[in-house]
Coordinates of C-alpha atoms and ligand atoms in Angstrom, one line a residue:
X25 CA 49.9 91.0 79.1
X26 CA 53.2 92.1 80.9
X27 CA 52.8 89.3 83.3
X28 CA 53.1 86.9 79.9
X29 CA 56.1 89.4 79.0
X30 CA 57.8 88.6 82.8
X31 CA 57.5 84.9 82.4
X32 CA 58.9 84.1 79.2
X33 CA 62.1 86.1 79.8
X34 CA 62.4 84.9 83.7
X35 CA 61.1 81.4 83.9
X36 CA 64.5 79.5 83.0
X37 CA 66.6 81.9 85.3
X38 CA 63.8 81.8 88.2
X39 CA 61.3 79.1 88.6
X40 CA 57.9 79.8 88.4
X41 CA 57.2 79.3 91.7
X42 CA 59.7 82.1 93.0
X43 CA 57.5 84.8 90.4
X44 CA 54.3 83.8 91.0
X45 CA 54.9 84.3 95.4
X46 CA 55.8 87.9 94.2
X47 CA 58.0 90.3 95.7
X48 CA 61.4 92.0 94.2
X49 CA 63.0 89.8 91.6
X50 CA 66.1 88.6 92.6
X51 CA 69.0 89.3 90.9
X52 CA 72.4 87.5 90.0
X53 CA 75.4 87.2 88.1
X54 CA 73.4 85.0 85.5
X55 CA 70.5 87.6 84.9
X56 CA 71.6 91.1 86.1
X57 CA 72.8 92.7 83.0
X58 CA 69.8 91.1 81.2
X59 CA 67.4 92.4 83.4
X60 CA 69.2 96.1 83.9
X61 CA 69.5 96.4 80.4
X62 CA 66.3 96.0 79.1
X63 CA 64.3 98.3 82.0
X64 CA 64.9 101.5 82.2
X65 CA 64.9 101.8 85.9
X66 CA 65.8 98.9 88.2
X67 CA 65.6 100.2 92.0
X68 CA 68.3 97.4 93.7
X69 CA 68.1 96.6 97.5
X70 CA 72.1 95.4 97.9
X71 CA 71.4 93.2 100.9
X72 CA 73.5 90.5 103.2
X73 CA 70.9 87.8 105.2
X74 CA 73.0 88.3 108.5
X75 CA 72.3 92.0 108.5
X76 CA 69.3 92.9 110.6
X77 CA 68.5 96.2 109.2
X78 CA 68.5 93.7 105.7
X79 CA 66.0 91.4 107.7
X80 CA 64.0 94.2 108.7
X81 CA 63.5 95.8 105.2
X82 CA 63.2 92.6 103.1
X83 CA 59.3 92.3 103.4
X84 CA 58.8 96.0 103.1
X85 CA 60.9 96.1 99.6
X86 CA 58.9 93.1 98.7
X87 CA 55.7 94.9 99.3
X88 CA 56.9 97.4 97.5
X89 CA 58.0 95.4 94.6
X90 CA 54.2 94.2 94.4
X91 CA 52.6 97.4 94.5
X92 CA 55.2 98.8 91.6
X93 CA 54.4 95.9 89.6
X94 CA 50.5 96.4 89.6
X95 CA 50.7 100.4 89.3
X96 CA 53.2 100.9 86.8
X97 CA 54.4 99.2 83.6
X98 CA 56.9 96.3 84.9
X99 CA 58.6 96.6 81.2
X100 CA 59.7 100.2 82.1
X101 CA 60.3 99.9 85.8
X102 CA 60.7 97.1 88.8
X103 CA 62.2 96.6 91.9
X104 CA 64.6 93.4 92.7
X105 CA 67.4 92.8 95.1
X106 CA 71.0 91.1 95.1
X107 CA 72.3 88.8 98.1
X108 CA 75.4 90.3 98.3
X109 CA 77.0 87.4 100.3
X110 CA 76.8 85.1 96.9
X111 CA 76.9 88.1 94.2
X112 CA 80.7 89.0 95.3
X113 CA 81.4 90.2 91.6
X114 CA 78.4 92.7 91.8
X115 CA 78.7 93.9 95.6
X116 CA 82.0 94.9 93.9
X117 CA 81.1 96.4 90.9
X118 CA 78.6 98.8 92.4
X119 CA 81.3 99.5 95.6
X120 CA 78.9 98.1 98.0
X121 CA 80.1 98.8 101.8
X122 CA 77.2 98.8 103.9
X123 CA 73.6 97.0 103.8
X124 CA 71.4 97.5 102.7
X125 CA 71.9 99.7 99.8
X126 CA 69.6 100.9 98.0
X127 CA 70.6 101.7 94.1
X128 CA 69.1 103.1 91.2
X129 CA 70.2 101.4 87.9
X130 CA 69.0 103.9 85.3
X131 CA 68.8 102.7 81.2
X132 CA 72.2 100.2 82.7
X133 CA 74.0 102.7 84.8
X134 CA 73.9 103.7 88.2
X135 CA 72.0 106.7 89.3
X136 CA 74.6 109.3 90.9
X137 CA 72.4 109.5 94.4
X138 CA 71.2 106.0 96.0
X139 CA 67.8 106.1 97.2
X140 CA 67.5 108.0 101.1
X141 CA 63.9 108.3 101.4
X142 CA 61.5 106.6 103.8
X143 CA 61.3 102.9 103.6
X144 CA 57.4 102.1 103.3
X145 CA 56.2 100.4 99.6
X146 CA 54.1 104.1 99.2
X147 CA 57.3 105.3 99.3
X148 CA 59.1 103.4 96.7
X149 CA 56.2 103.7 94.4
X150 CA 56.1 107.5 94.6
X151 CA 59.7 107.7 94.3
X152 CA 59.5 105.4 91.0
X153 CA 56.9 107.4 89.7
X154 CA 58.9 110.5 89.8
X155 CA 61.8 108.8 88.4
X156 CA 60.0 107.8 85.2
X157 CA 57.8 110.9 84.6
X158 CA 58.9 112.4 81.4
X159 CA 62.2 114.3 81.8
X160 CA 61.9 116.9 79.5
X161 CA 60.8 120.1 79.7
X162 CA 59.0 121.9 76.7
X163 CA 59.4 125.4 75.7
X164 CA 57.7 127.7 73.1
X165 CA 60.2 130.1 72.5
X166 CA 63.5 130.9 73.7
X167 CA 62.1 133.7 75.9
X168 CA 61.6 130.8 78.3
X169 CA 64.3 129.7 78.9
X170 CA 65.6 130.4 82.6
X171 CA 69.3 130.8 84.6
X172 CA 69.5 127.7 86.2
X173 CA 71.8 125.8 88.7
X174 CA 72.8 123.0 86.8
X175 CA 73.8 122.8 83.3
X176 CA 71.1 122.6 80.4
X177 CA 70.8 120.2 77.5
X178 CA 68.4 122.1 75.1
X179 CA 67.4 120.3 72.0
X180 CA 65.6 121.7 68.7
X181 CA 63.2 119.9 66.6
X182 CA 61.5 120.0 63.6
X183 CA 58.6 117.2 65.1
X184 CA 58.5 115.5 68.3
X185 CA 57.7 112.1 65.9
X186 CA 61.6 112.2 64.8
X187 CA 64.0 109.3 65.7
X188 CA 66.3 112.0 66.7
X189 CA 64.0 113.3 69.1
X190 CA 63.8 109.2 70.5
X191 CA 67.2 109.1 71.1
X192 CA 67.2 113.0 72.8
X193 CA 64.4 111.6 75.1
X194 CA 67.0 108.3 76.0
X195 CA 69.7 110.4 77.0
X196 CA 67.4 113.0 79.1
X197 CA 66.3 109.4 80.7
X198 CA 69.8 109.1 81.5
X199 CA 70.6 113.0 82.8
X200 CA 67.8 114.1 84.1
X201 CA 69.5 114.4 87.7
X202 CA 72.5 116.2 86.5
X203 CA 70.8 118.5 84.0
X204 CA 67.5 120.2 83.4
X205 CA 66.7 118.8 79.4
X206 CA 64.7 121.2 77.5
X207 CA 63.3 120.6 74.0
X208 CA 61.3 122.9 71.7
X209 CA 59.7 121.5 68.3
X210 CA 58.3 123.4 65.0
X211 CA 59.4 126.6 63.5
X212 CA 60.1 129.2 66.1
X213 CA 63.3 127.4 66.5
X214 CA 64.5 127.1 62.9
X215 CA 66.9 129.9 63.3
X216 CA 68.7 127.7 65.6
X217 CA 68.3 124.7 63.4
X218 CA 71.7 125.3 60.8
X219 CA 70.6 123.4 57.6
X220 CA 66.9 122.6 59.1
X221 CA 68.7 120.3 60.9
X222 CA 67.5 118.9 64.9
X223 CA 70.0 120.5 66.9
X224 CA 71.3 119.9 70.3
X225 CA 72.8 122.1 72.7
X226 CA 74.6 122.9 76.1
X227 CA 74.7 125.8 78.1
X228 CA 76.2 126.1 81.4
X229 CA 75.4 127.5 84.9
X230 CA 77.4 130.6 84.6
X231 CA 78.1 131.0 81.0
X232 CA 76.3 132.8 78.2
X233 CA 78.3 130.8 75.7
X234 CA 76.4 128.0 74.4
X235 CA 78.1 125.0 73.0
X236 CA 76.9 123.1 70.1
X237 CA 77.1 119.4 69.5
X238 CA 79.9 118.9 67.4
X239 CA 78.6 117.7 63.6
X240 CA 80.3 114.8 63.8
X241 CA 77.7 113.4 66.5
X242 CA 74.6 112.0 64.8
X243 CA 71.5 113.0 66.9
X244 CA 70.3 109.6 66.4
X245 CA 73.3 108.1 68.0
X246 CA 71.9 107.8 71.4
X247 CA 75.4 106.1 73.3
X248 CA 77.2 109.3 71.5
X249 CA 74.9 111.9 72.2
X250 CA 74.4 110.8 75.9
X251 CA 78.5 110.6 76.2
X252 CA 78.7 114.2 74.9
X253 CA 75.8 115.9 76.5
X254 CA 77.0 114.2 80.2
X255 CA 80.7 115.1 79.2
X256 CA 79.6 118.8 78.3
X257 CA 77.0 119.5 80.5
X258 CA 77.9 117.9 84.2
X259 CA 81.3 119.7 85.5
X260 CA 83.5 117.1 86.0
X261 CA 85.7 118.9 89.1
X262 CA 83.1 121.0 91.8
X263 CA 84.2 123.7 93.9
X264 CA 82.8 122.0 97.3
X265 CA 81.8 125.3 99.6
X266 CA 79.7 125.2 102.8
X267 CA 77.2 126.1 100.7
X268 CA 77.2 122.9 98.2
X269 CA 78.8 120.6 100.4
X270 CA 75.5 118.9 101.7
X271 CA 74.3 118.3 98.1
X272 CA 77.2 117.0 96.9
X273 CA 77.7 114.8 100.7
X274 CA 74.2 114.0 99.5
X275 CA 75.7 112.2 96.0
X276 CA 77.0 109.3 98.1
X277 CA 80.0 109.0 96.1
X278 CA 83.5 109.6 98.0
X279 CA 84.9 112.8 97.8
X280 CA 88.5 113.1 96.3
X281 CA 89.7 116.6 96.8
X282 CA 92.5 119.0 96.4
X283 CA 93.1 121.1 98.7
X284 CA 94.5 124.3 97.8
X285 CA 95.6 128.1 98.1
X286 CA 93.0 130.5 97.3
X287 CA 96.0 132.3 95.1
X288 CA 97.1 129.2 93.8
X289 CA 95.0 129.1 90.4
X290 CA 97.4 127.0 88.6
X291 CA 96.7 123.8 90.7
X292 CA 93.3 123.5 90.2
X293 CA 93.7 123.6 86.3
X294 CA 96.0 121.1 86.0
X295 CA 93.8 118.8 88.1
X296 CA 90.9 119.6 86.0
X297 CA 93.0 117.9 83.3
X298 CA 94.5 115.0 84.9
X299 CA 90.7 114.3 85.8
X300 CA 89.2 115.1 82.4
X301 CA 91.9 113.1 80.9
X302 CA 93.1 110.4 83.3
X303 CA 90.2 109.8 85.3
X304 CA 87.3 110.3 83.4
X305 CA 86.7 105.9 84.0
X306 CA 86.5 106.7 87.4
X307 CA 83.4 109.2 87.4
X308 CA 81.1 106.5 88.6
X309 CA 82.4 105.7 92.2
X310 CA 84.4 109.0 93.2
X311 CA 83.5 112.9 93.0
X312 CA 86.3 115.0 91.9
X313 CA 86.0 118.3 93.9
X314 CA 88.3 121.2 94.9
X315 CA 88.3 123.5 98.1
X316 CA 89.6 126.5 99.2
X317 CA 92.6 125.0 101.8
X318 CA 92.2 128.0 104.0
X319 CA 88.5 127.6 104.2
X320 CA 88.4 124.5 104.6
X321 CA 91.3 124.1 107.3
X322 CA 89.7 122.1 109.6
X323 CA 89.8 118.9 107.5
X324 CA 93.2 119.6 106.6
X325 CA 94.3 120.1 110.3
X326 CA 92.5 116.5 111.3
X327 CA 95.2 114.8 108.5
X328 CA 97.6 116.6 110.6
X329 CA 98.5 119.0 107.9
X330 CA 98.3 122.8 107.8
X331 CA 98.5 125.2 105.2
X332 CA 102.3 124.8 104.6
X333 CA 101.4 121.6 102.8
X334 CA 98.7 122.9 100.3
X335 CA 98.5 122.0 97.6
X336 CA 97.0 118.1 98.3
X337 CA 95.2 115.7 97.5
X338 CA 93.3 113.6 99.8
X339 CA 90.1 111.0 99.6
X340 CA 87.1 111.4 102.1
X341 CA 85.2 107.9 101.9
X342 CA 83.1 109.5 104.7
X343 CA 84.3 107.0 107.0
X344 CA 88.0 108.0 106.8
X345 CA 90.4 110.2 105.6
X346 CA 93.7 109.7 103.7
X347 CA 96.3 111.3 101.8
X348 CA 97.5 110.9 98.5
X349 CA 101.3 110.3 99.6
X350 CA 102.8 112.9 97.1
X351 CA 101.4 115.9 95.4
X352 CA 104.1 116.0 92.3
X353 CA 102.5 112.4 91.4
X354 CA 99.6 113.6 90.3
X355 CA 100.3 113.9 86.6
X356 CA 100.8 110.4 87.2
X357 CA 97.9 108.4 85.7
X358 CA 99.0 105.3 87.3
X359 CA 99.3 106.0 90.4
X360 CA 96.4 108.5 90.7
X361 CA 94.0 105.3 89.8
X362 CA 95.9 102.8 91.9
X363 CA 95.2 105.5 94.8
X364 CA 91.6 105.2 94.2
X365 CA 91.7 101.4 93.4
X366 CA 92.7 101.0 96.8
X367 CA 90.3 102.9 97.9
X368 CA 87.5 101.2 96.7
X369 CA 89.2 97.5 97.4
X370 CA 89.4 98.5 101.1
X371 CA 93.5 98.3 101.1
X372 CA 93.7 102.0 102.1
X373 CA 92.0 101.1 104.7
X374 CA 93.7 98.1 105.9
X375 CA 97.4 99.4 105.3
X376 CA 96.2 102.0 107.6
X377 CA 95.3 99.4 110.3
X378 CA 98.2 97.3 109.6
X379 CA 100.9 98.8 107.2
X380 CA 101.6 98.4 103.7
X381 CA 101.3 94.9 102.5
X382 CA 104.7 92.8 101.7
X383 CA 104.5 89.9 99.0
X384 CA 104.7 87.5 101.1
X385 CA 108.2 85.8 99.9
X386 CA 109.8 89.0 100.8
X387 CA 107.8 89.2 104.0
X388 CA 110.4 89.1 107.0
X389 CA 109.4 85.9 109.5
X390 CA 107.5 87.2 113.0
X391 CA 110.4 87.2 116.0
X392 CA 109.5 87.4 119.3
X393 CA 110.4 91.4 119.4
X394 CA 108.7 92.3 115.5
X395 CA 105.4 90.7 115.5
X396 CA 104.6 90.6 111.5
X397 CA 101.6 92.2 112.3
X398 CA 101.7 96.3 113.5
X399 CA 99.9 97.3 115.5
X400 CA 96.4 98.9 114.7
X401 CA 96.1 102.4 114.2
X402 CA 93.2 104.2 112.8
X403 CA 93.1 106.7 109.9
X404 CA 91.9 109.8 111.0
X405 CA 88.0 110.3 110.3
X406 CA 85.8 111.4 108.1
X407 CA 85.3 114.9 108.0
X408 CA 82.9 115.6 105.5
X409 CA 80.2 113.4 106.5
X410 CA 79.6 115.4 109.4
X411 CA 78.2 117.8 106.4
X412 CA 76.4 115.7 104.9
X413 CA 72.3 115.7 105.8
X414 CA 71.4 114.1 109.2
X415 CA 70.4 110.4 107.9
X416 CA 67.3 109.2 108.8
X417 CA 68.7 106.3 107.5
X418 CA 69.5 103.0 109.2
X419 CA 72.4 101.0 107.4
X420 CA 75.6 98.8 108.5
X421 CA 78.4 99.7 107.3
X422 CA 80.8 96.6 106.6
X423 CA 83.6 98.2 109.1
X424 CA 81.0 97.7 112.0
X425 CA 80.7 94.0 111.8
Ligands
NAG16 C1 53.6 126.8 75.8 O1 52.3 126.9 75.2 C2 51.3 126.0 75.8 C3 50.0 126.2 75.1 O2 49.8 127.6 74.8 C4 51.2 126.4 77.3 O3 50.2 125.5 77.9 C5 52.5 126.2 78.0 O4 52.5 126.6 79.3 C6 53.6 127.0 77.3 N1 54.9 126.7 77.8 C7 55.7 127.6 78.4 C8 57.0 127.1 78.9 O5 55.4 128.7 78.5

């Protein structure tokens, strides 16, 4: 039955042949946002054929892909993989610097943390099977509802057969790693249904106050729900302490981070909005974090600044280090995002090794005593993947070619 689902969609894009021999289904420009959008979870190996960690994993991830076809239902969940050397436009779009990588692609978007467990197919099947277990958690009453760590999406229904309970399952699909979803049915909860109507929630780690869904979003609306409940629930700007900082290292996304006086309170709101206003778009491939400056001087002290220079901003990519040049431009939505545009094109990097780029009209000609060309220096390095758990993990980045 789903092998007769598989074929009908893939044949023209694949070849029979290349199905029926198995293994990961390969993905490209011409198929990828088919394929991602119609599974809920696509677990991507980004990989380049001259990489020999790549060589080494390929027929493991393809004997994984077979196992996770035959144990669990290939409409909901599969494995494939993307030659990054002829898929430019998507080694791009998902920031890919290092093979392989291994990426979760969750209902269409990218799961926050890429996959770091063992490589063996048991592996990826057990982690798959976690992945799609149901998300949500039911409760009888509000007595049971706990503190917890991360934020909560609680929804209340009249019946669990209710398109607006669908659509609360979707989203929970889509936040299950950023927030613990809760649902209770029937009438114990009809005091917190206004009107008799299905009712969605947020409450926060450290705050009794709950906040409603605003009427305006229908339940049903899945996209809208989703946007709210991520928007609500996931703080958008972390504290990073010594306590968090492995968690959120663990998040593979680079850090940006402003570094500031404990007493300097002021700072750290006005970020929060340039972030929750500006840079929202940019959630995806960066974490937006503060720190204490004083705490945390030893990063600070390896850009070669101290605490005269607080408040700053800076990106950790957890290779490098570098500066946003000036603090007062951060209200600047412009050149906040070209800051981390050029983080995630490589040119912060390469203007480090070679100085800012000229256009090349304006570009003086090389003489004999100014080469064109400076010469290299290195940015200083990453501090904050030193917090970051010990890897187990065997990956190349594209800096050590
Ligand atoms: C809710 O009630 C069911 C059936 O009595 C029970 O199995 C379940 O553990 C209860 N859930 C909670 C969260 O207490």
């Amino acid at each position: 039955m789903s092998n007769t689902f598989h074929i009908i969609i893939f044949l023209p894009l694949l070849g029979l042949l290349k199905f029926a021999a198995g293994g990961a289904l390969q993905l490209t420009a011409n198929n990828f946002d088919k394929v991602v959008g119609s599974t809920e979870l696509v677990l991507i190996n980004f990989y380049a054929d001259w990489c020999r960690f790549s060589n080494m994993l390929e027929p493991i991830w393809d004997e994984g892909a077979d196992l996770v076809a035959k144990k669990l239902d290939s409409k909901r969940v599969l494995m494939a993989k993307v030659d990054c050397d002829k898929e430019d436009k998507l080694s791009s779009r998902f920031h890919i610097t290092k093979y392989p990588t291994l990426k979760l692609i969750r209902n269409g978007h990218p799961a926050k943390k890429e996959y770091r467990g063992q490589r063996s197919a048991e592996s990826f099947l057990k982690f798959l099977e976690e992945e799609i277990r149901d998300p949500v958690r039911f409760i009888n009453s509000t007595e049971d509802l706990k503190e917890e760590k991360k934020g909560q999406v609680i929804g209340y229904f009249e019946s669990p057969n209710s398109y607006s309970y669908q659509s609360f399952m979707k989203m929970a699909s889509s936040l299950k790693d950023e927030c613990v979803i809760i649902a209770g049915f029937g009438p114990e909860f009809r005091a917190f249904m206004p009107g008799g109507e299905d009712m969605v929630i947020v409450r926060k780690p450290s705050s009794l106050d709950d906040i409603a869904m605003p009427p305006d979003v229908p339940v049903t609306d899945t996209a809208r729900l989703t946007d709210w409940a991520r928007r609500t629930c996931v703080p958008l700007v972390r504290e990073i302490t010594f306590e968090n900082a492995e968690e959120l290292t663990e998040e593979g996304l680079p850090f940006l981070i402003l570094f500031h006086l404990p007493e300097d309170t002021e700072t750290p709101k006005r970020f929060l909005r340039v972030v929750e206003k500006d840079l929202y778009s940019e959630k995806d491939g960066i974490q937006f974090l503060t720190a204490d400056g004083l705490t945390f001087a030893h990063p600070l002290h390896h850009l070669g600044k101290s605490k005269k220079d607080l408040p700053l901003i800076a990106i950790d990519s957890f290779r490098h280090m570098y500066v946003f040049p000036d603090i007062k431009d951060m209200e600047d939505p412009v050149k906040m995002k070209q800051f981390i545009a050029d983080l995630h094109s490589g040119k912060l990097h390469r203007e480090f090794h070679y100085g800012p780029q000229q256009p090349a009209a304006a570009a003086p000609a090389p003489t004999r005593d100014q080469p064109s060309t400076p010469a290299p220096t290195s940015p200083p390095e990453s501090v904050f993947k030193k917090l970051g758990p010990s890897g187990s993990r065997y990956s190349l980045l594209k800096d050590e070619l």
